[in-house]
CSV table of C-alpha atoms in Angstrom, one decimal:
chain,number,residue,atom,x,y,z
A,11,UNK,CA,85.6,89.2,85.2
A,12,UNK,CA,88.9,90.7,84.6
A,13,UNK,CA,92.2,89.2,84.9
A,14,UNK,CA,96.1,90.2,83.9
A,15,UNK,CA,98.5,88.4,83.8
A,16,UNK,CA,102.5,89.2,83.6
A,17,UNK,CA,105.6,87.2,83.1
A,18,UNK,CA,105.4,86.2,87.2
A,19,UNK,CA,102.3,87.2,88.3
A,20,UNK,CA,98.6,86.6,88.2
A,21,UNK,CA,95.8,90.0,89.3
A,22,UNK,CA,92.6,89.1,90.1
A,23,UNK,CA,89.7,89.2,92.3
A,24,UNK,CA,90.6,88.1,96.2
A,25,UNK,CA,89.1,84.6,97.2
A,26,UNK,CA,88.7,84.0,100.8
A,27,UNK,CA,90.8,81.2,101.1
A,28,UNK,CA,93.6,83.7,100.8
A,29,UNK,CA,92.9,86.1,103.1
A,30,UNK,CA,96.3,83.8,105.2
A,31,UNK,CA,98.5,84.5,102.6
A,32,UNK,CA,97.7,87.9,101.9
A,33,UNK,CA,98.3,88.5,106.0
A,34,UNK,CA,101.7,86.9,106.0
A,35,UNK,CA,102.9,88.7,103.4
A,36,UNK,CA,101.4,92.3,103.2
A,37,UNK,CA,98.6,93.2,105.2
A,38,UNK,CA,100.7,92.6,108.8
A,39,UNK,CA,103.5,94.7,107.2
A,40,UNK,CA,104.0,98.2,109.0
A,41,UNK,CA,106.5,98.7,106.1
A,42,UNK,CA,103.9,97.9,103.5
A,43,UNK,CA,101.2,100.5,105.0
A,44,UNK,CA,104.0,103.2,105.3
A,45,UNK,CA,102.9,105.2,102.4
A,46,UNK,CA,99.3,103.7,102.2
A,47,UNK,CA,96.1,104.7,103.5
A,48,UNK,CA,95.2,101.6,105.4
A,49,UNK,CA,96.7,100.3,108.6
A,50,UNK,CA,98.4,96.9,109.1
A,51,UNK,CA,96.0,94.4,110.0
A,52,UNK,CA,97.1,92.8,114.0
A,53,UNK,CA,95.4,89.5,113.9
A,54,UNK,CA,94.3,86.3,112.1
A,55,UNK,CA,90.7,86.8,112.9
A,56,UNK,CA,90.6,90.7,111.6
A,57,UNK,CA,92.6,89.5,108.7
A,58,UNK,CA,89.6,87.6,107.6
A,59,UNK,CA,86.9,90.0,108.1
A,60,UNK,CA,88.9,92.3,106.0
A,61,UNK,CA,89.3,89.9,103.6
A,62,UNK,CA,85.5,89.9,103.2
A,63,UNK,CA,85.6,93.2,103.1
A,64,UNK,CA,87.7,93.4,100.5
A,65,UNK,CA,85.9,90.6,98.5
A,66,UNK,CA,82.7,92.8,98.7
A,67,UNK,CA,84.7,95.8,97.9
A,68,UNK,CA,85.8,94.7,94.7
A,69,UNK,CA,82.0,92.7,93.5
A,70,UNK,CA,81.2,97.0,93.1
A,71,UNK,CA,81.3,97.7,89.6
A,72,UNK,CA,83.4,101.0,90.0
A,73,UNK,CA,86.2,98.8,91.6
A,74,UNK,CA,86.0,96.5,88.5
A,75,UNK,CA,90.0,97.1,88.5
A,76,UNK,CA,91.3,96.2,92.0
A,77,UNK,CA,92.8,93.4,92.3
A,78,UNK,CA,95.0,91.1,94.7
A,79,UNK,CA,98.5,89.8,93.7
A,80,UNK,CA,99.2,86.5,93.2
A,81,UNK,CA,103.1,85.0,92.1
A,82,UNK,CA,101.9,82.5,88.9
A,83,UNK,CA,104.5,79.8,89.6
A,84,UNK,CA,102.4,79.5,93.3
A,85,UNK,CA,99.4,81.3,93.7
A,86,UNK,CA,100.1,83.2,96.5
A,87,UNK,CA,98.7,86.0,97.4
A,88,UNK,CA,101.7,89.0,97.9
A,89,UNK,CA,100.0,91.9,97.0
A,90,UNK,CA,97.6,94.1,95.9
A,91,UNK,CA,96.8,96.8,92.6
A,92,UNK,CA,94.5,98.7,90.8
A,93,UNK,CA,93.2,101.4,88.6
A,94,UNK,CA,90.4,103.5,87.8
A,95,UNK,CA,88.6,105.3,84.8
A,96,UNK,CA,89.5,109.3,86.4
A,97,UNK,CA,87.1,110.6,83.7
A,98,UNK,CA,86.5,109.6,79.8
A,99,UNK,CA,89.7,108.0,78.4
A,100,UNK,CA,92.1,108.7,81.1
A,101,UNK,CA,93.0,106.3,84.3
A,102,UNK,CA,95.0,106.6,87.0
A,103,UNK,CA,96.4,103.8,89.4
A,104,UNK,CA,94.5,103.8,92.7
A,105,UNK,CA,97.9,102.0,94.8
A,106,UNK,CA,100.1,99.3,94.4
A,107,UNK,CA,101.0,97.5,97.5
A,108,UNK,CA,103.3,94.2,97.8
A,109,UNK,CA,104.7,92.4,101.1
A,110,UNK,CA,108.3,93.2,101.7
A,111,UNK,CA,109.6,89.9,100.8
A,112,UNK,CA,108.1,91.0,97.2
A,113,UNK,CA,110.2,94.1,96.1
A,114,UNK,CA,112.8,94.9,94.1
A,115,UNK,CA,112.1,92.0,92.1
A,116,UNK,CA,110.3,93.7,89.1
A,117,UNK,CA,107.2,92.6,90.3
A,118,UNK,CA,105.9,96.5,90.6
A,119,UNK,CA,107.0,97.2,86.7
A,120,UNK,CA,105.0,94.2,85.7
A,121,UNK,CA,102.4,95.5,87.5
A,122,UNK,CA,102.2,99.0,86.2
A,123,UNK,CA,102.9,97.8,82.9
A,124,UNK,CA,99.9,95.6,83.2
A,125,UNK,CA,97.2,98.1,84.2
A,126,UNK,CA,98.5,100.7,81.5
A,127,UNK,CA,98.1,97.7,79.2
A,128,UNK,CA,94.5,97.3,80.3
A,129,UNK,CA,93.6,101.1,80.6
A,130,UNK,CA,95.2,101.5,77.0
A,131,UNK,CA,93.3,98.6,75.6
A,132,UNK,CA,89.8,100.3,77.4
A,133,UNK,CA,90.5,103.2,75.3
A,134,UNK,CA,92.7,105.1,77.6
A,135,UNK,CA,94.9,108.1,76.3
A,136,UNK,CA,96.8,108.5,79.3
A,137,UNK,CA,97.5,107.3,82.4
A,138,UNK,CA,98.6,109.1,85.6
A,139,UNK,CA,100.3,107.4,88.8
A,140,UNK,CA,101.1,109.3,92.0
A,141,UNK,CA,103.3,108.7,94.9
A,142,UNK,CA,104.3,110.6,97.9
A,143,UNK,CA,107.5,112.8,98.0
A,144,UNK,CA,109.5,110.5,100.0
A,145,UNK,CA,108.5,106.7,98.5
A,146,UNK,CA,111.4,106.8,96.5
A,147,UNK,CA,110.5,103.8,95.3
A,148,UNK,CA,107.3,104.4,93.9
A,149,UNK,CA,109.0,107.7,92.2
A,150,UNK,CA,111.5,105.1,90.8
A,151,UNK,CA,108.9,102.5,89.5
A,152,UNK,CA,106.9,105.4,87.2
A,153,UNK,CA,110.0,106.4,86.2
A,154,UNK,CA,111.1,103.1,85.1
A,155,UNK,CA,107.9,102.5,83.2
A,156,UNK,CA,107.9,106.0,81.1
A,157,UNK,CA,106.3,108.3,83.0
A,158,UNK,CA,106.4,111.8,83.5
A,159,UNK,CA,106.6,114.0,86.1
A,160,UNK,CA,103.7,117.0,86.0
A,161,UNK,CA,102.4,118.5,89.2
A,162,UNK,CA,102.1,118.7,92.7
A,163,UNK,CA,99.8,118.2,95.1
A,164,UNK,CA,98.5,120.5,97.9
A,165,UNK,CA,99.8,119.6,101.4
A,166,UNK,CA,98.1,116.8,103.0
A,167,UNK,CA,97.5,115.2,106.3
A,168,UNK,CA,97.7,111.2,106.9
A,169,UNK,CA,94.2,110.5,109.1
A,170,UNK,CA,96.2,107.7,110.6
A,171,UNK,CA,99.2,109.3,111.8
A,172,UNK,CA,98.6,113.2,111.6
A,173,UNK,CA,101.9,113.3,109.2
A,174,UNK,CA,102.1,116.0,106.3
A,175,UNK,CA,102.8,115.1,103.1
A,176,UNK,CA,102.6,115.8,99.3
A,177,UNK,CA,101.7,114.0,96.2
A,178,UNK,CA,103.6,114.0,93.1
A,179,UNK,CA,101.9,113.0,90.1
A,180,UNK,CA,103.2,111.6,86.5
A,181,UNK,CA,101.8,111.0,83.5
A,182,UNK,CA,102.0,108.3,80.4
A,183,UNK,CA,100.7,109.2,77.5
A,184,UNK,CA,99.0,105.9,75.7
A,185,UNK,CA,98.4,107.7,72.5
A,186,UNK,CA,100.3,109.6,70.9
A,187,UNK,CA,98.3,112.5,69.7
């Protein structure tokens, strides 16, 4: 089983017992789910069939790079991440997500760092990370970690609130060729 591990912070597979934590501090969040594709979860109860949910989700060996969050001087759960293999040595993050009382505390460059780390070390020669137009942040965060700006997507429609957007995408080359 894999595990990464940053200055603060500990990504590995989600245990039940912190489906709570994971609640408190992302999945009740409307903020968090802005630019996601999930929707905030509205009660204690669905927050722990979703945590089984995503327990199962990750046992599939395709997901073998999703993790949850946790701070290392705690163990709390703040947040999840992940990447996956796009095709023969190149990844691509698949969303980074942490509760509001978690940002702008370089938690999402240790992150980042992390999985490019990881990808890099499974033989990856680059790595693309996306974010729509408006999440400033994210733009900010891929920036901030090296990489690149190089296209954009078509429009596209949220399925949870009918809202248009666009994807941009960067890349970070791992190898230098």
């Amino acid at each position: 089983m894999i595990k990464l591990e940053t200055k603060d912070l500990v990504l590995k597979k989600a245990e039940f017992t912190d489906w709570k934590a994971i609640y408190k501090n992302l999945w009740m969040h409307e903020e968090s789910a802005r630019y996601m594709l999930w929707t905030p979860t509205k009660t204690e109860e669905d927050a722990k069939a979703r945590m089984f949910r995503t327990i199962e989700f990750e046992k599939k060996p395709e997901n073998k790079y999703l993790f949850l969050v946790y701070l290392k001087e705690t163990g709390e759960a703040i947040g999840f991440a992940g990447m996956r293999e796009r095709e023969p040595e190149i990844y691509e993050e698949c969303g980074i997500a942490l509760g509001p009382d978690f940002v702008r505390k370089g938690y999402g460059r240790q992150i980042l760092n992390a999985l490019t780390d990881e990808a890099k070390k499974a033989g990856a020669k680059k790595f693309y990370a996306c974010n729509r137009v408006n999440n400033v942040a994210s733009r900010e965060l891929q920036l901030a970690c090296g990489f690149q700006f190089e296209s954009m997507s078509e429009e596209k429609t949220d399925p949870r609130t009918g809202e248009k957007y666009i994807m941009e995408e960067r890349v970070k080359k791992l190898v230098l060729f």
